[in-house]
mmCIF file of C-alpha atoms and ligand atoms in Angstrom:
data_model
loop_
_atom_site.group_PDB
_atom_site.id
_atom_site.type_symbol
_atom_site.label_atom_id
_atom_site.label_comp_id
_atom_site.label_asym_id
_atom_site.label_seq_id
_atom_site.Cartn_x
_atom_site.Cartn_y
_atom_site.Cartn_z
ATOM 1 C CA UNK A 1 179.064 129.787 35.715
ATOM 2 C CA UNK A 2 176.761 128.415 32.921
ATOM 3 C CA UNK A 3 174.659 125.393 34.143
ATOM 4 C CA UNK A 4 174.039 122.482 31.722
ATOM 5 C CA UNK A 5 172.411 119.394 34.048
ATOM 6 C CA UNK A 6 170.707 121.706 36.481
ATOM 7 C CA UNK A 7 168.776 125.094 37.177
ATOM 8 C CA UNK A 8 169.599 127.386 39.637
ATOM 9 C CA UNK A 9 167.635 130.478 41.120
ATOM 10 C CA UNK A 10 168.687 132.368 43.325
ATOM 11 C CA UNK A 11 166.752 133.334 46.660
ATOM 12 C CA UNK A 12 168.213 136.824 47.652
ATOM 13 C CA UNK A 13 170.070 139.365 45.882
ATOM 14 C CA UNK A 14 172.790 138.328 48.623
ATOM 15 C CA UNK A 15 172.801 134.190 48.849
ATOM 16 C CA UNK A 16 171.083 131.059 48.527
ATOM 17 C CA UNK A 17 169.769 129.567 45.685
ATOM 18 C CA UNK A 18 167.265 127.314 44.688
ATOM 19 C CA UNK A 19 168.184 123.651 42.682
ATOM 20 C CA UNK A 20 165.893 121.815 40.752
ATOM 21 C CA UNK A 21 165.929 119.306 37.761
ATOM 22 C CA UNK A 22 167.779 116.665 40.151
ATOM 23 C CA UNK A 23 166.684 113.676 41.932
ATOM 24 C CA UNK A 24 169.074 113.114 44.742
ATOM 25 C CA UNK A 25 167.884 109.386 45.393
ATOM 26 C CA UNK A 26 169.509 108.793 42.066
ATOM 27 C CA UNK A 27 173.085 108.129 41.973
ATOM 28 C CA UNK A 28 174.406 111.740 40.938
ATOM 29 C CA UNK A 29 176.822 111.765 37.905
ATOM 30 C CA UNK A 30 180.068 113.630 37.707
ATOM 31 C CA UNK A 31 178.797 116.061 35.712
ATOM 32 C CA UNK A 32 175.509 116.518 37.918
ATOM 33 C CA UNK A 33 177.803 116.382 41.280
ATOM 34 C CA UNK A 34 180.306 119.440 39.876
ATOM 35 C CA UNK A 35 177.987 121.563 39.236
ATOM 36 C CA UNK A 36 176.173 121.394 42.715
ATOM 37 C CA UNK A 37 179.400 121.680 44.414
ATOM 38 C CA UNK A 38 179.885 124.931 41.960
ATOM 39 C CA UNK A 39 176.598 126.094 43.123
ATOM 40 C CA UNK A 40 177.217 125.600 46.743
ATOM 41 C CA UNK A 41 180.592 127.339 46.197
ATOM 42 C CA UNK A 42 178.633 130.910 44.554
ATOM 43 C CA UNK A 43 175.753 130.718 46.108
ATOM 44 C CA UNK A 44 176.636 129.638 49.875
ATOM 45 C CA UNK A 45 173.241 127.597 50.769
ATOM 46 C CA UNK A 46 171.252 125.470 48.235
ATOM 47 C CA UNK A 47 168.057 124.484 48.730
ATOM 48 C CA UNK A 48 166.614 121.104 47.111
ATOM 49 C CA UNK A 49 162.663 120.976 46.485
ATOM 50 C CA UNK A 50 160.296 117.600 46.668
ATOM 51 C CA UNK A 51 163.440 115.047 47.169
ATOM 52 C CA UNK A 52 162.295 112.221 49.181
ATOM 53 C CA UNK A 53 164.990 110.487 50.668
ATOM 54 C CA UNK A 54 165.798 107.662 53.165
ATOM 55 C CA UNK A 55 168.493 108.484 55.743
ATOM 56 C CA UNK A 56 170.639 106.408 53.638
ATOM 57 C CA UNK A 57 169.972 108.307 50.932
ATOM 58 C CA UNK A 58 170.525 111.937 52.872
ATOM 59 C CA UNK A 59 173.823 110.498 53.981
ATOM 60 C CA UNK A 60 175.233 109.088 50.318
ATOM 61 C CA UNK A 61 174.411 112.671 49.322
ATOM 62 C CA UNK A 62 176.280 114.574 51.965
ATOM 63 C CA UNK A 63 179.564 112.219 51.977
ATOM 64 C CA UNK A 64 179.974 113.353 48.722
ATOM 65 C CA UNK A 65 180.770 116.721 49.686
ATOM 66 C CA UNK A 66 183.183 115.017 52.527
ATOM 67 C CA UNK A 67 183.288 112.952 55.577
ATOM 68 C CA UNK A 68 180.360 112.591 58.097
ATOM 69 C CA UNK A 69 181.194 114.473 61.416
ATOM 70 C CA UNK A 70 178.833 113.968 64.941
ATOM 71 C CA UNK A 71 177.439 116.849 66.710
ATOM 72 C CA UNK A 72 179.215 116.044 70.187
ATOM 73 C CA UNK A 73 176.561 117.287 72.338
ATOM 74 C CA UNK A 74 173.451 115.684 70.868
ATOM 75 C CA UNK A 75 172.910 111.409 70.696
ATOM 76 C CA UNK A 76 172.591 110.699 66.780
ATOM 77 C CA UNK A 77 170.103 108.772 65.580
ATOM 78 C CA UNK A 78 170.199 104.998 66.672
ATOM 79 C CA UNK A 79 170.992 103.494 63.190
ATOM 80 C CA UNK A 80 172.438 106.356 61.672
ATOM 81 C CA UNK A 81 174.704 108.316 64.544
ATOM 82 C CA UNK A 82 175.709 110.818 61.978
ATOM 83 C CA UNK A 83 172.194 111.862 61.698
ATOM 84 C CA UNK A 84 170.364 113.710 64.515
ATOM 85 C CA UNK A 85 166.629 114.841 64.723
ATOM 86 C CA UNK A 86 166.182 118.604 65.162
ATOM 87 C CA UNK A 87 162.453 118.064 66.750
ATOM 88 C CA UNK A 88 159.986 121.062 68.214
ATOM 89 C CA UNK A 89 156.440 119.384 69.471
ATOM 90 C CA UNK A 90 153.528 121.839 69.524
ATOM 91 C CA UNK A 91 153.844 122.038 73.617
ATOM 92 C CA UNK A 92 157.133 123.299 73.160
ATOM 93 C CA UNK A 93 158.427 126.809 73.319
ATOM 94 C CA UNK A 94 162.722 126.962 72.618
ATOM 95 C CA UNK A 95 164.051 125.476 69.067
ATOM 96 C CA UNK A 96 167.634 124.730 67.805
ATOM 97 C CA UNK A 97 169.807 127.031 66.629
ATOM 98 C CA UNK A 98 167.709 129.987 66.994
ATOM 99 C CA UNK A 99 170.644 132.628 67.358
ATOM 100 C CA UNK A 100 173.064 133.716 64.963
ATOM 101 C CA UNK A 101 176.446 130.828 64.675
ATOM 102 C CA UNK A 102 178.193 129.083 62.268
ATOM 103 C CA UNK A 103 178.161 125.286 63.036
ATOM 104 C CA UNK A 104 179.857 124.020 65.677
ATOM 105 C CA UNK A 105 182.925 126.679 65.176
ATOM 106 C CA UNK A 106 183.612 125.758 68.834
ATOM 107 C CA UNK A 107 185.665 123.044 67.729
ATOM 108 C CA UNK A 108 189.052 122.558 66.772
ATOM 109 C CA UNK A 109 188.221 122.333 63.112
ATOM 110 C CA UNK A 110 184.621 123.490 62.171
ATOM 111 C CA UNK A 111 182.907 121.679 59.791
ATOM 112 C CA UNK A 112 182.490 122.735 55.934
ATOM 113 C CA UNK A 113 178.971 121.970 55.400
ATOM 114 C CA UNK A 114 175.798 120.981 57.088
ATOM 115 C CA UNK A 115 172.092 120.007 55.726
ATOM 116 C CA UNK A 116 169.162 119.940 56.649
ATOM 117 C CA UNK A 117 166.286 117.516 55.419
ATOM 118 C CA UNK A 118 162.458 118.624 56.131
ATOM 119 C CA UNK A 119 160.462 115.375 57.494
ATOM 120 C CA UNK A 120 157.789 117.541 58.880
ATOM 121 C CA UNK A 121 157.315 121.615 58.671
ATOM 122 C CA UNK A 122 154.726 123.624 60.504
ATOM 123 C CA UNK A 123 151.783 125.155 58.055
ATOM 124 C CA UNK A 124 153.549 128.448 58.315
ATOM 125 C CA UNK A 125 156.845 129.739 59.666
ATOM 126 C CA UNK A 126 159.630 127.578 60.977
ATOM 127 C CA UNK A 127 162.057 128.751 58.181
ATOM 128 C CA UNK A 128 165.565 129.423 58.619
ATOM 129 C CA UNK A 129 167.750 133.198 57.744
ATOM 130 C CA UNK A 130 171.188 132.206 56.513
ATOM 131 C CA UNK A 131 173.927 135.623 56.036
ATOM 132 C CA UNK A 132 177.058 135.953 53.710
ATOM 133 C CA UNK A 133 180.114 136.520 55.409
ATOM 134 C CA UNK A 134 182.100 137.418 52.353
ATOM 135 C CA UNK A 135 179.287 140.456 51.687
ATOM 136 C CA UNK A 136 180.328 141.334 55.685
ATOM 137 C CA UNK A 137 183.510 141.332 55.650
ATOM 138 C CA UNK A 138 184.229 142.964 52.190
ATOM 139 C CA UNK A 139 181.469 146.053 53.099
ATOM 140 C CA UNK A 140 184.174 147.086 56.062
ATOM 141 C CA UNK A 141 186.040 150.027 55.881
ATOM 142 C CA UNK A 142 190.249 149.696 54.781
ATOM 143 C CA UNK A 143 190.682 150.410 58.444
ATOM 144 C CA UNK A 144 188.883 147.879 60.187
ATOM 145 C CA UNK A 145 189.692 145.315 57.892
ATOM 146 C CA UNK A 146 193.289 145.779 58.431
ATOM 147 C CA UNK A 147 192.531 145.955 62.063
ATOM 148 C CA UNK A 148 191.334 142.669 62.107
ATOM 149 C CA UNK A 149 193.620 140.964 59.634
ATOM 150 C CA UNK A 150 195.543 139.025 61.924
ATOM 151 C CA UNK A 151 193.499 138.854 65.135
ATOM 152 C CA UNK A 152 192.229 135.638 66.156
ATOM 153 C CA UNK A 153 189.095 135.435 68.692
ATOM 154 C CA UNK A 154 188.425 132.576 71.517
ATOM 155 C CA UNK A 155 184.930 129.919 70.521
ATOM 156 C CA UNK A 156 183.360 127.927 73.191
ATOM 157 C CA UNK A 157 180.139 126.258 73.502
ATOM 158 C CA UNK A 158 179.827 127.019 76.984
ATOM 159 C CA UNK A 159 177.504 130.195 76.175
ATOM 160 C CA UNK A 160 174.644 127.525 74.909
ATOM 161 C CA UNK A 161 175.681 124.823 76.911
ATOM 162 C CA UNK A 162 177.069 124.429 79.441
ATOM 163 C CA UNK A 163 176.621 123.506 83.270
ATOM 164 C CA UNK A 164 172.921 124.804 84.371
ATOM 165 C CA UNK A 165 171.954 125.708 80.627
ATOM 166 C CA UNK A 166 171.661 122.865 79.057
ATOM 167 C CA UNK A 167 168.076 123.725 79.240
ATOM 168 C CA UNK A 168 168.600 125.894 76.014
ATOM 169 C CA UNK A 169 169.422 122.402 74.076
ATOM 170 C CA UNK A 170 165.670 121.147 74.743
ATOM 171 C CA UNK A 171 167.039 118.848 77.089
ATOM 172 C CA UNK A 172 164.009 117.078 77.302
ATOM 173 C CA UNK A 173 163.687 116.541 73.447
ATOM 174 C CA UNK A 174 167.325 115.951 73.100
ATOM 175 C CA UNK A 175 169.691 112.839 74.435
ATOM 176 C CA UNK A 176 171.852 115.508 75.289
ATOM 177 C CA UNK A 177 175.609 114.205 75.850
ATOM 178 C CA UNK A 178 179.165 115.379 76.836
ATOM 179 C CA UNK A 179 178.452 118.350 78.607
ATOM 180 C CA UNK A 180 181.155 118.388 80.221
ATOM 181 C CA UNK A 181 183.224 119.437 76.786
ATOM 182 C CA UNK A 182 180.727 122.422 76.365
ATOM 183 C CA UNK A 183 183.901 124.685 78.458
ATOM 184 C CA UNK A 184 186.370 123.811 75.720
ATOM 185 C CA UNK A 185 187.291 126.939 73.892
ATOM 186 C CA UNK A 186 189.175 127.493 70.222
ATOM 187 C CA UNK A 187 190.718 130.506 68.820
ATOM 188 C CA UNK A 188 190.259 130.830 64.988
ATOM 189 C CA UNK A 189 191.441 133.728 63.045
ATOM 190 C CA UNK A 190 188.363 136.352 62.243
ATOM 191 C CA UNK A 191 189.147 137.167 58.659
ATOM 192 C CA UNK A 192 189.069 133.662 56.989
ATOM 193 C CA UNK A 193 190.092 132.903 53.689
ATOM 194 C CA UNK A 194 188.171 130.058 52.373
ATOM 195 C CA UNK A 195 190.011 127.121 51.175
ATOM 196 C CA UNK A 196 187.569 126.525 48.105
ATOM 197 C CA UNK A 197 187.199 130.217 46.606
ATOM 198 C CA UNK A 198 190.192 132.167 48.240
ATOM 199 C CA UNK A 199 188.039 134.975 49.144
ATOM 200 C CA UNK A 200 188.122 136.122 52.634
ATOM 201 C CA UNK A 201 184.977 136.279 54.890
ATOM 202 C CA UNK A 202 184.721 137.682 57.911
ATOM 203 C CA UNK A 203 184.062 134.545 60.307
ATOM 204 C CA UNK A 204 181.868 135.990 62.928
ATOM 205 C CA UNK A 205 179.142 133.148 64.667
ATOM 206 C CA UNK A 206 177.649 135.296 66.951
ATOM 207 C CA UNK A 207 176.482 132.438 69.762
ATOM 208 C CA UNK A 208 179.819 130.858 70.408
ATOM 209 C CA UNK A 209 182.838 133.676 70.157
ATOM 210 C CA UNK A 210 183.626 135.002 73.357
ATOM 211 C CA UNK A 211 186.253 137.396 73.186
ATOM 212 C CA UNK A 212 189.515 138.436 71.170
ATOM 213 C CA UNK A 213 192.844 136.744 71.366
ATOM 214 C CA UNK A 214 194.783 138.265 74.195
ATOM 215 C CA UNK A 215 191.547 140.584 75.237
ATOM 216 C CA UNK A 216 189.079 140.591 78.162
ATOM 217 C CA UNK A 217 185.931 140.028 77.548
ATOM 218 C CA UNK A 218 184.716 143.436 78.570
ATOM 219 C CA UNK A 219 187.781 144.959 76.076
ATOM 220 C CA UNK A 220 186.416 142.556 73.040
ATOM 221 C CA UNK A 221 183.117 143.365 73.335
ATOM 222 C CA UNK A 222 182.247 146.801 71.976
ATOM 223 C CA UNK A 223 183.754 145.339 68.794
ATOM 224 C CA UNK A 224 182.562 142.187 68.751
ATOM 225 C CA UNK A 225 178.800 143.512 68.737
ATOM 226 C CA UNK A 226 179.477 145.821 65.979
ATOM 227 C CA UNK A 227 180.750 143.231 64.201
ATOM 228 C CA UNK A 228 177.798 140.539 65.340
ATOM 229 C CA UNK A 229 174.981 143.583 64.434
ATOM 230 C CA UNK A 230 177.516 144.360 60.800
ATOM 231 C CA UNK A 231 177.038 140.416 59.746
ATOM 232 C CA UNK A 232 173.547 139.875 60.112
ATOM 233 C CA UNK A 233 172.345 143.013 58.469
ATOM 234 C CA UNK A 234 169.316 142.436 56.131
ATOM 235 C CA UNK A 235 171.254 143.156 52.926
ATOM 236 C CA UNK A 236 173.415 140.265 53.325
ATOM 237 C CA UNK A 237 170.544 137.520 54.222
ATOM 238 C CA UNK A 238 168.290 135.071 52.700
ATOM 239 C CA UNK A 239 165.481 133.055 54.140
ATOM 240 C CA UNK A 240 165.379 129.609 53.595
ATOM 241 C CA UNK A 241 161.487 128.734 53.443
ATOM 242 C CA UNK A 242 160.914 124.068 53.417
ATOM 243 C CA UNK A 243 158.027 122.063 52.033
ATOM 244 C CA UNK A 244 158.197 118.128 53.442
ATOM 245 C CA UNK A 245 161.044 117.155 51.949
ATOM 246 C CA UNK A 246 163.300 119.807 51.519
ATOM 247 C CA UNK A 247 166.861 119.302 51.400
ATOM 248 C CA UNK A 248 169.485 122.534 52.374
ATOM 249 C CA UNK A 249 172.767 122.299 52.418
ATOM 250 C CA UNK A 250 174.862 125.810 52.954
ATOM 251 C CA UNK A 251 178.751 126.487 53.635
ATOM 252 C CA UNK A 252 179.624 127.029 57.054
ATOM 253 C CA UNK A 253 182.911 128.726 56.352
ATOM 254 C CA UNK A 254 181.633 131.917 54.650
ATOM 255 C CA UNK A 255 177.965 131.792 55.890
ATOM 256 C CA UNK A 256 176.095 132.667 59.531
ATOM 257 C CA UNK A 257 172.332 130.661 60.196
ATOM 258 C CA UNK A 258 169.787 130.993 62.992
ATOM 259 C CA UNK A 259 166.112 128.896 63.123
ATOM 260 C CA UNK A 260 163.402 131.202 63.256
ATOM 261 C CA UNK A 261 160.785 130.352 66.324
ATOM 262 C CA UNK A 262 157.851 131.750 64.762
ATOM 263 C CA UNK A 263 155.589 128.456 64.558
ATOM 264 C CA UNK A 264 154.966 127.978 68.412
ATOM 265 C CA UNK A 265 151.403 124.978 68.570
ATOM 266 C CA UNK A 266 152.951 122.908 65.512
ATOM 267 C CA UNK A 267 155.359 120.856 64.994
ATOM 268 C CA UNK A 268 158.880 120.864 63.146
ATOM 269 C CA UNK A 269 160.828 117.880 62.506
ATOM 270 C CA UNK A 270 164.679 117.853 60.539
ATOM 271 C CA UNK A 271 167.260 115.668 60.073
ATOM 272 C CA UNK A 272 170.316 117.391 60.616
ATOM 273 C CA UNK A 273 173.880 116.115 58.833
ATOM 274 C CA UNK A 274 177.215 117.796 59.372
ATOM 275 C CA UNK A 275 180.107 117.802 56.675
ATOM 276 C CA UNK A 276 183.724 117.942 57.927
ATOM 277 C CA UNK A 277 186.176 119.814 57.031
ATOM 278 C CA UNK A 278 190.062 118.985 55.884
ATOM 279 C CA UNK A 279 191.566 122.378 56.205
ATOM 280 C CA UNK A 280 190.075 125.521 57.905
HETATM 281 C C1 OGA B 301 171.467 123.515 62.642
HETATM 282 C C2 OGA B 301 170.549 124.638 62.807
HETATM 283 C C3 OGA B 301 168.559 125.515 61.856
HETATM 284 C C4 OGA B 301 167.151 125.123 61.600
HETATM 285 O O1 OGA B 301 171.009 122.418 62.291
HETATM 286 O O2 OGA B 301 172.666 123.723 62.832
HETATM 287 O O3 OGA B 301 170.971 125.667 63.267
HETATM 288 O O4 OGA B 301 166.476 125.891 60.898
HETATM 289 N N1 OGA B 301 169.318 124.454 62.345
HETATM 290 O O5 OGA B 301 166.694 124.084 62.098
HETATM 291 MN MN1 MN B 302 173.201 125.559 63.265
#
């Protein structure tokens, strides 16, 4: 698509782009607001430079892409419960999100969208690798796609946390809340067809599935870690790299994302916003 209010580069020869001639503390005009959303839609993750925003402000941008949804296992921020602070302190050694997943796709209905806004980034490192599941799915053979066509595969958050791990969560950083939910699991088909674009991705997030429909564990997963190693192959990344007050926002229906944990003795500080979704 041709651009008229805004520029867009693009990060990787796979995803991501960058955004810039826009000021998202200003009220964003039709026009302006389209053509983000058609960014979002081609380029999966877009990446905002040098905004500086209020968490009023972060939220106003988000809702227009759709309703604010909580993270259920992490207290929001006390004014804004929508929001919560994705914090690493110099002293400590595990981050957020630093395995492959799509957001919270141990739910019932995963969420579209979520962003990320930069309050404090370490000198180096500390960025985060994003992959295209359209690339993944569309680079499988005839075979295995029709393989998969119709299976469905089991999500829980009880691999990251629940009962004795909820360690992993940085429990110390973290209010950390309704554990007890982390054993809920959801099947959701593996080829997706996104509601937006109508292509179909292959919706793998590597930290939450636990098996195939109707399949043992041990049965699934021979497949399942081809399929986890197939998604996150180089060719189909990009690397998200934030300044203070950098704003991301990628697609979590066609895209994979893990934190990198390459900064240990500084400090990282994000507020993290998640998008819902209508339809799956
Ligand atoms: C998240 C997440 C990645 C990061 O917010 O869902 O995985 O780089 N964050 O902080
Ligand atoms: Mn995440």
């Amino acid at each position: 698509m041709d651009y008229q209010s805004i520029s867009v580069a693009p990060l990787s020869g796979a995803m991501g782009a960058e955004i810039s001639g826009v000021d998202l503390s200003k009220n964003l005009s039709n026009q302006v607001f389209t053509e983000i959303h058609q960014a979002l839609l081609e380029n999966l993750v877009i990446v905002f430079h040098d905004q500086y925003l209020t968490p009023e402000a972060c939220k106003l941008v988000a809702q227009k892409f759709g309703k604010l949804v909580k993270y259920p296992f992490v207290e929001g921020l006390h004014q804004h419960p929508e929001i919560f602070e994705i914090r690493k302190e110099p002293d400590e050694k595990k981050n957020f999100g630093g395995n492959w997943h799509s957001d919270m796709s141990f739910t019932e209905l995963p969420p579209m969208g979520t962003m990320l806004y930069s309050l404090e980034v370490p000198s180096k490192g500390g960025d985060t690798m994003l992959t295209n599941l359209y690339l993944a799915y569309e680079s499988l053979s005839e075979g295995l796609k029709s393989l998969l066509e119709d299976m469905e595969a089991e999500y829980s958050a009880a691999l990251k946390h629940a009962g004795g791990r909820r360690n992993v969560m940085n429990a110390t950083r973290f209010d950390v809340a309704n554990l007890d939910r982390a054993e809920e699991s959801f099947y959701h088909p593996i080829v997706r067809k996104h509601p937006e674009t109508g292509q179909k991705a292959l919706y793998i997030s590597s930290g939450h599935l636990l098996r195939f429909k109707d399949m043992r564990v041990e049965e699934s997963k021979p497949l399942l870690d081809f399929l986890k190693n197939h998604a996150t192959q180089p060719d189909f990344t990009c690397r998200v790299k934030y300044r203070k007050g950098t704003l991301v926002l990628w697609d979590n229906r066609c895209t994979q994302h893990r934190a990198l944990n390459d900064y240990h003795g500084e400090r990282r500080v994000m507020h993290r916003l998640t998008i819902g979704a209508t339809e799956f």
